[in-house]
């Protein structure tokens, strides 16, 4: 298990030693004399390129931009690889909370791992802010007072992409679905959208994660009457499915490939000839504004790649947490959660976002289409904006929520 710590700069530590007594009294409200954040991520599996070391770098940037300390108390960052195993993620979270005195866990790609960590976080009364897992159950039936679903979810992916594709006339769908919590939730949420728009789900097949050979699944999809082959997959599975779909000539046979979850790192790895024309939903693209470009340039200097929306979300999650801790004057989870929910989310990717009572962050989402090679003018110039979707349309309304924290009228 890889662990690693980032502490405040020496100068910040020296400065903290000279703080006046009132500030020292305030910093005493922080447990153990430090604020400790754990980045639980994928360092070795199919999401390691889109999260992994890039998520750690984004968290580092957020801590550095905050000055390395809060009210004179140093911020420490550690990380671990959950290996895409729920039991490994759960045991890491338990050890971090019980032994290492971690105050908050960030990132957690893989919905099965995130759901396990969510429950342990509730049991230990700490904070978890999920940037990379997708399952909308995190703020649905599995919601807790201690969890925030930060960046996106399967409901938003389903509604933004699903509605647009069905509206274009592609109304019969066949799902290739990763056989774990994320894939199940994404197929469920998207299938519901397709059917609500008078479309039809004609079939689906569940596939093991980290799959290298999609041939039998693609042949089943090709033999179906569906107009759309929808990939409810992530990371390397999505890359392999798109690559092999091109090799099998699914496009030439009249099938339309829809990648329900696609990161820019995966488009970069596959190349525009293989991905051109694909529609995708994301809350962030590096080339959207001066602010996104400025952050992405700094990130690129560290990682030699543009940030994915997962990694951009990690930066925002850490920043919002530190702002809340500073405002609250404590790292006690109930007070910090209350402060985060009362504080608007404002950073380079979100303007006046809110943290809802179920833990869902509401932010605008965007439907993009991957450019053709001829349309792309430079490396990483991959997307063109199709439409913007306001937060209240993109995410599940509270009236439909299964979260027990939500007060029903």
Coordinates of C-alpha atoms in Angstrom, one line a residue:
X1 CA 0.0 0.0 0.0
X2 CA 1.5 3.3 -1.0
X3 CA 1.4 6.1 1.5
X4 CA 2.8 9.5 1.3
X5 CA 2.5 12.8 3.2
X6 CA 2.6 16.4 2.1
X7 CA 3.0 18.8 5.0
X8 CA 3.0 22.5 5.2
X9 CA 6.1 24.3 3.9
X10 CA 8.9 24.9 6.5
X11 CA 8.2 28.6 6.3
X12 CA 4.5 28.1 7.1
X13 CA 5.5 26.0 10.1
X14 CA 7.9 28.6 11.4
X15 CA 5.2 31.2 10.9
X16 CA 2.7 29.1 12.8
X17 CA 5.0 29.1 15.8
X18 CA 4.9 32.9 16.0
X19 CA 1.1 33.2 15.8
X20 CA -0.6 35.3 18.5
X21 CA -2.4 33.5 21.4
X22 CA -6.0 34.0 20.1
X23 CA -5.2 32.2 16.8
X24 CA -3.4 29.4 18.7
X25 CA -6.5 29.0 20.8
X26 CA -8.6 28.8 17.7
X27 CA -6.3 26.2 16.1
X28 CA -6.6 24.1 19.2
X29 CA -10.1 23.2 18.0
X30 CA -8.5 21.1 15.3
X31 CA -8.0 17.5 16.5
X32 CA -4.5 16.2 17.0
X33 CA -3.0 19.6 16.1
X34 CA -3.3 18.9 12.4
X35 CA -5.8 18.5 9.5
X36 CA -5.3 15.2 7.8
X37 CA -6.8 14.4 4.4
X38 CA -6.6 11.0 2.7
X39 CA -6.8 10.6 -1.1
X40 CA -8.1 7.1 -1.6
X41 CA -7.7 6.4 -5.3
X42 CA -6.9 4.0 -8.1
X43 CA -3.1 3.8 -8.6
X44 CA -2.9 0.5 -10.4
X45 CA -6.2 -0.3 -12.2
X46 CA -8.3 0.8 -15.0
X47 CA -9.0 4.3 -13.7
X48 CA -5.4 5.1 -12.7
X49 CA -4.8 7.3 -15.7
X50 CA -8.0 9.4 -15.2
X51 CA -7.7 9.5 -11.4
X52 CA -4.7 8.1 -9.5
X53 CA -1.5 10.2 -9.4
X54 CA -3.4 13.0 -11.1
X55 CA -6.0 13.1 -8.3
X56 CA -3.1 13.3 -5.8
X57 CA -1.5 16.1 -7.7
X58 CA -4.8 18.0 -7.8
X59 CA -5.2 17.6 -4.0
X60 CA -1.6 18.8 -3.5
X61 CA -2.4 21.9 -5.6
X62 CA -5.5 22.7 -3.5
X63 CA -3.5 22.4 -0.2
X64 CA -0.7 24.5 -1.6
X65 CA -3.1 27.2 -2.9
X66 CA -4.6 27.3 0.6
X67 CA -1.2 28.1 2.1
X68 CA -0.5 24.6 3.5
X69 CA -2.3 25.4 6.8
X70 CA -5.7 26.5 8.3
X71 CA -5.6 29.0 11.0
X72 CA -2.1 28.0 11.8
X73 CA -2.8 24.3 11.8
X74 CA -0.8 22.3 9.2
X75 CA -2.6 20.3 6.5
X76 CA -1.3 16.8 5.9
X77 CA -2.1 14.8 2.8
X78 CA -1.7 11.0 2.5
X79 CA -2.8 8.6 -0.2
X80 CA -3.5 4.9 -0.8
X81 CA -4.4 2.6 -3.6
X82 CA -7.8 0.8 -3.0
X83 CA -7.0 -1.7 -5.9
X84 CA -10.6 -1.5 -7.0
X85 CA -11.5 -3.8 -4.1
X86 CA -14.3 -2.8 -1.7
X87 CA -12.7 -4.7 1.1
X88 CA -9.3 -3.1 0.6
X89 CA -10.9 0.4 0.4
X90 CA -13.0 -0.3 3.5
X91 CA -10.0 -1.6 5.6
X92 CA -7.9 1.4 4.5
X93 CA -10.6 3.8 5.5
X94 CA -11.0 2.1 8.9
X95 CA -7.3 2.2 9.5
X96 CA -7.0 5.8 8.4
X97 CA -9.8 6.9 10.8
X98 CA -8.8 4.7 13.8
X99 CA -5.0 4.8 13.6
X100 CA -3.9 7.6 11.3
X101 CA -6.5 10.1 12.5
X102 CA -7.6 11.1 9.0
X103 CA -10.3 13.7 9.1
X104 CA -11.6 13.4 5.5
X105 CA -11.3 11.0 2.6
X106 CA -11.4 12.4 -0.9
X107 CA -11.8 10.9 -4.5
X108 CA -12.6 7.2 -4.3
X109 CA -13.1 6.0 -7.9
X110 CA -15.1 2.8 -8.1
X111 CA -18.7 3.0 -6.8
X112 CA -18.5 -0.3 -4.9
X113 CA -15.5 1.0 -2.9
X114 CA -17.2 4.4 -2.4
X115 CA -20.4 2.8 -1.0
X116 CA -18.3 0.8 1.5
X117 CA -16.3 3.8 2.5
X118 CA -19.4 5.9 2.9
X119 CA -20.8 3.6 5.6
X120 CA -17.5 3.4 7.5
X121 CA -17.3 7.2 7.4
X122 CA -20.7 7.5 8.9
X123 CA -19.8 4.9 11.6
X124 CA -16.6 6.9 12.5
X125 CA -18.3 10.3 12.1
X126 CA -15.7 11.7 9.8
X127 CA -16.1 13.3 6.3
X128 CA -16.0 11.7 2.8
X129 CA -16.1 13.8 -0.4
X130 CA -16.5 11.6 -3.5
X131 CA -15.2 13.1 -6.7
X132 CA -14.7 10.0 -8.9
X133 CA -17.4 7.4 -8.2
X134 CA -20.5 7.6 -10.3
X135 CA -23.4 5.7 -8.6
X136 CA -26.3 8.0 -7.8
X137 CA -27.1 5.7 -4.8
X138 CA -24.4 7.7 -2.8
X139 CA -27.0 10.4 -2.5
X140 CA -30.0 8.1 -2.8
X141 CA -30.8 5.1 -0.7
X142 CA -27.2 4.9 0.6
X143 CA -26.8 8.5 1.6
X144 CA -25.4 9.5 5.0
X145 CA -24.9 12.7 6.9
X146 CA -21.2 12.4 6.4
X147 CA -20.9 12.0 2.6
X148 CA -20.8 14.5 -0.2
X149 CA -21.0 13.4 -3.9
X150 CA -19.0 16.1 -5.5
X151 CA -18.5 16.0 -9.2
X152 CA -21.1 14.0 -11.2
X153 CA -23.3 10.9 -10.9
X154 CA -25.0 8.3 -13.0
X155 CA -28.3 10.2 -12.9
X156 CA -26.7 13.3 -14.6
X157 CA -24.9 11.2 -17.2
X158 CA -28.1 9.3 -18.0
X159 CA -30.3 12.4 -18.3
X160 CA -27.9 14.6 -20.2
X161 CA -26.6 12.1 -22.7
X162 CA -29.6 9.8 -22.8
X163 CA -32.2 12.6 -23.5
X164 CA -30.0 14.1 -26.2
X165 CA -29.4 10.8 -28.0
X166 CA -33.0 9.7 -27.9
X167 CA -34.2 13.1 -29.1
X168 CA -31.9 12.7 -32.1
X169 CA -34.0 9.7 -33.2
X170 CA -31.7 7.0 -31.8
X171 CA -34.4 5.4 -29.7
X172 CA -33.5 1.7 -29.4
X173 CA -30.6 0.8 -27.0
X174 CA -28.4 -2.2 -26.1
X175 CA -26.2 -1.9 -23.0
X176 CA -22.7 -3.3 -22.5
X177 CA -22.5 -2.9 -18.7
X178 CA -19.7 -3.4 -16.2
X179 CA -20.8 -5.9 -13.6
X180 CA -20.5 -3.9 -10.4
X181 CA -22.3 -1.1 -8.6
X182 CA -21.3 1.6 -11.0
X183 CA -22.3 -0.2 -14.2
X184 CA -25.6 -1.4 -12.7
X185 CA -26.5 2.2 -11.6
X186 CA -25.6 3.7 -14.9
X187 CA -27.6 1.2 -16.9
X188 CA -30.6 1.6 -14.6
X189 CA -30.6 5.4 -14.7
X190 CA -30.0 5.6 -18.4
X191 CA -32.5 2.9 -19.2
X192 CA -35.1 4.8 -17.2
X193 CA -34.4 7.9 -19.3
X194 CA -34.6 6.1 -22.6
X195 CA -38.0 4.6 -21.7
X196 CA -39.3 7.9 -20.3
X197 CA -38.5 9.4 -23.7
X198 CA -40.6 6.7 -25.5
X199 CA -37.4 4.8 -26.5
X200 CA -36.8 1.1 -25.8
X201 CA -34.0 -1.0 -24.2
X202 CA -33.8 -4.1 -26.4
X203 CA -31.2 -5.9 -24.4
X204 CA -28.1 -5.8 -22.2
X205 CA -25.2 -7.9 -21.2
X206 CA -23.2 -7.7 -17.9
X207 CA -19.4 -7.9 -18.3
X208 CA -16.6 -8.4 -15.8
X209 CA -14.5 -5.3 -15.0
X210 CA -11.0 -5.1 -16.3
X211 CA -12.0 -7.0 -19.3
X212 CA -9.6 -7.3 -22.2
X213 CA -11.8 -9.1 -24.8
X214 CA -15.2 -7.6 -25.7
X215 CA -15.7 -9.7 -28.8
X216 CA -18.5 -11.9 -27.7
X217 CA -20.4 -9.0 -26.1
X218 CA -19.9 -6.8 -29.2
X219 CA -21.2 -9.6 -31.4
X220 CA -24.4 -9.8 -29.3
X221 CA -24.9 -6.1 -29.5
X222 CA -24.2 -6.2 -33.3
X223 CA -26.8 -8.9 -33.8
X224 CA -29.5 -6.9 -31.9
X225 CA -31.9 -4.6 -33.6
X226 CA -30.7 -1.7 -31.4
X227 CA -29.6 1.6 -33.0
X228 CA -27.4 2.5 -30.0
X229 CA -24.8 0.4 -28.3
X230 CA -24.4 2.1 -24.9
X231 CA -21.2 1.5 -22.9
X232 CA -22.0 1.6 -19.2
X233 CA -18.3 1.1 -18.5
X234 CA -15.3 3.2 -17.3
X235 CA -11.6 3.6 -17.8
X236 CA -9.7 1.0 -19.6
X237 CA -12.9 -1.0 -20.2
X238 CA -14.3 1.9 -22.2
X239 CA -11.2 2.3 -24.1
X240 CA -11.0 -1.4 -25.1
X241 CA -14.7 -1.5 -26.0
X242 CA -14.4 1.5 -28.3
X243 CA -11.3 0.2 -29.9
X244 CA -12.7 -3.3 -30.5
X245 CA -16.1 -1.8 -31.7
X246 CA -14.1 0.0 -34.4
X247 CA -12.3 -3.2 -35.3
X248 CA -15.6 -5.1 -35.6
X249 CA -17.1 -2.4 -37.8
X250 CA -20.0 -1.6 -35.5
X251 CA -20.3 1.9 -36.9
X252 CA -20.3 0.6 -40.5
X253 CA -23.1 -1.8 -39.6
X254 CA -25.4 1.0 -38.5
X255 CA -24.8 0.9 -34.8
X256 CA -24.1 4.2 -32.9
X257 CA -21.6 3.9 -30.0
X258 CA -22.5 6.0 -26.9
X259 CA -19.9 6.2 -24.2
X260 CA -21.9 7.1 -21.1
X261 CA -18.7 7.9 -19.1
X262 CA -15.6 9.1 -20.9
X263 CA -12.7 11.1 -19.6
X264 CA -10.4 13.2 -21.7
X265 CA -7.4 10.9 -20.9
X266 CA -9.3 8.1 -22.6
X267 CA -10.0 10.1 -25.7
X268 CA -6.3 11.1 -25.7
X269 CA -5.2 7.4 -25.4
X270 CA -7.6 6.2 -28.2
X271 CA -7.1 9.2 -30.6
X272 CA -9.6 11.2 -32.5
X273 CA -10.0 8.7 -35.4
X274 CA -11.4 6.2 -33.0
X275 CA -13.5 8.6 -30.9
X276 CA -14.6 11.3 -33.3
X277 CA -18.4 12.1 -33.1
X278 CA -18.9 10.4 -29.6
X279 CA -21.3 12.4 -27.4
X280 CA -20.3 12.7 -23.7
X281 CA -21.4 14.4 -20.6
X282 CA -18.9 16.2 -18.2
X283 CA -18.9 19.0 -15.6
X284 CA -15.5 20.2 -16.7
X285 CA -13.3 20.6 -19.8
X286 CA -10.0 22.3 -19.7
X287 CA -10.7 24.8 -22.5
X288 CA -13.9 26.3 -21.3
X289 CA -12.7 29.6 -19.8
X290 CA -9.7 31.6 -18.7
X291 CA -10.0 30.0 -15.2
X292 CA -10.2 26.4 -16.5
X293 CA -7.2 27.1 -18.8
X294 CA -5.1 28.6 -16.1
X295 CA -5.7 25.7 -13.7
X296 CA -5.2 23.2 -16.5
X297 CA -1.9 24.8 -17.5
X298 CA -0.6 24.5 -14.0
X299 CA -1.8 20.9 -13.8
X300 CA -0.2 20.1 -17.1
X301 CA 3.2 21.3 -15.8
X302 CA 3.0 18.8 -13.1
X303 CA 1.5 15.8 -14.9
X304 CA 2.2 16.4 -18.7
X305 CA -1.5 15.8 -19.3
X306 CA -4.7 17.9 -19.1
X307 CA -6.8 17.2 -16.0
X308 CA -9.8 14.9 -16.2
X309 CA -13.1 16.1 -14.7
X310 CA -12.4 13.6 -11.8
X311 CA -9.1 15.3 -11.0
X312 CA -10.5 18.8 -11.4
X313 CA -13.2 17.7 -8.9
X314 CA -10.6 16.6 -6.4
X315 CA -9.1 20.1 -6.4
X316 CA -12.6 21.6 -5.8
X317 CA -13.5 19.1 -3.1
X318 CA -10.3 19.7 -1.1
X319 CA -10.6 23.5 -1.4
X320 CA -14.2 23.5 -0.3
X321 CA -13.4 21.3 2.7
X322 CA -10.5 23.6 3.8
X323 CA -12.7 26.7 3.4
X324 CA -15.3 25.1 5.6
X325 CA -12.8 24.0 8.3
X326 CA -11.4 27.6 8.4
X327 CA -14.9 29.1 8.7
X328 CA -16.0 26.6 11.3
X329 CA -12.8 26.8 13.4
X330 CA -13.0 23.0 13.9
X331 CA -12.6 19.8 12.0
X332 CA -15.5 18.1 13.8
X333 CA -17.5 16.4 11.1
X334 CA -21.0 17.5 11.9
X335 CA -20.0 21.2 12.1
X336 CA -17.9 21.0 9.0
X337 CA -20.6 19.2 7.0
X338 CA -23.1 21.8 8.0
X339 CA -20.7 24.6 7.0
X340 CA -20.0 23.0 3.6
X341 CA -23.7 22.7 2.9
X342 CA -24.3 26.4 3.9
X343 CA -21.3 27.6 1.7
X344 CA -21.7 28.2 -2.0
X345 CA -19.3 26.2 -4.2
X346 CA -17.2 28.6 -6.3
X347 CA -14.0 27.6 -8.1
X348 CA -12.8 27.4 -11.7
X349 CA -15.3 24.7 -12.7
X350 CA -18.3 25.7 -10.6
X351 CA -20.1 29.0 -10.1
X352 CA -22.6 29.3 -7.2
X353 CA -22.9 25.5 -6.8
X354 CA -24.7 24.2 -3.7
X355 CA -24.3 21.1 -1.5
X356 CA -27.8 19.8 -1.1
X357 CA -29.2 18.1 2.1
X358 CA -28.7 14.6 0.6
X359 CA -25.0 15.4 -0.1
X360 CA -25.4 16.0 -3.8
X361 CA -23.4 18.9 -5.2
X362 CA -25.5 20.8 -7.8
X363 CA -23.5 22.2 -10.7
X364 CA -24.1 22.8 -14.3
X365 CA -23.3 19.9 -16.7
X366 CA -22.2 20.0 -20.3
X367 CA -22.9 17.9 -23.4
X368 CA -19.8 17.7 -25.7
X369 CA -19.0 16.0 -28.9
X370 CA -15.6 14.7 -29.7
X371 CA -14.1 16.6 -32.6
X372 CA -12.9 15.1 -35.9
X373 CA -9.1 15.1 -36.5
X374 CA -9.7 17.9 -39.0
X375 CA -11.5 20.1 -36.4
X376 CA -8.8 19.7 -33.8
X377 CA -6.2 22.5 -33.9
X378 CA -3.8 21.3 -31.2
X379 CA -3.0 18.5 -28.8
X380 CA -5.8 18.1 -26.3
X381 CA -8.2 20.2 -28.4
X382 CA -10.8 17.4 -28.4
X383 CA -14.3 18.6 -27.5
X384 CA -16.9 21.0 -29.0
X385 CA -19.8 22.1 -26.8
X386 CA -23.2 21.0 -27.8
X387 CA -25.3 22.4 -25.0
X388 CA -25.1 23.5 -21.3
X389 CA -27.6 21.9 -18.9
X390 CA -28.4 23.8 -15.7
X391 CA -27.9 21.9 -12.4
X392 CA -31.6 21.6 -11.6
X393 CA -32.2 19.8 -14.8
X394 CA -29.1 17.6 -14.7
X395 CA -29.4 16.1 -11.3
X396 CA -32.2 14.1 -9.6
X397 CA -34.8 16.3 -7.9
X398 CA -35.3 15.8 -4.2
X399 CA -38.9 14.9 -4.9
X400 CA -37.6 11.6 -6.4
X401 CA -34.9 11.0 -3.7
X402 CA -34.7 7.8 -1.7
X403 CA -32.3 9.4 0.7
X404 CA -33.6 9.1 4.3
X405 CA -32.1 12.5 5.1
X406 CA -34.5 14.3 2.8
X407 CA -37.6 15.7 4.4
X408 CA -40.6 14.7 2.3
X409 CA -43.5 17.1 1.8

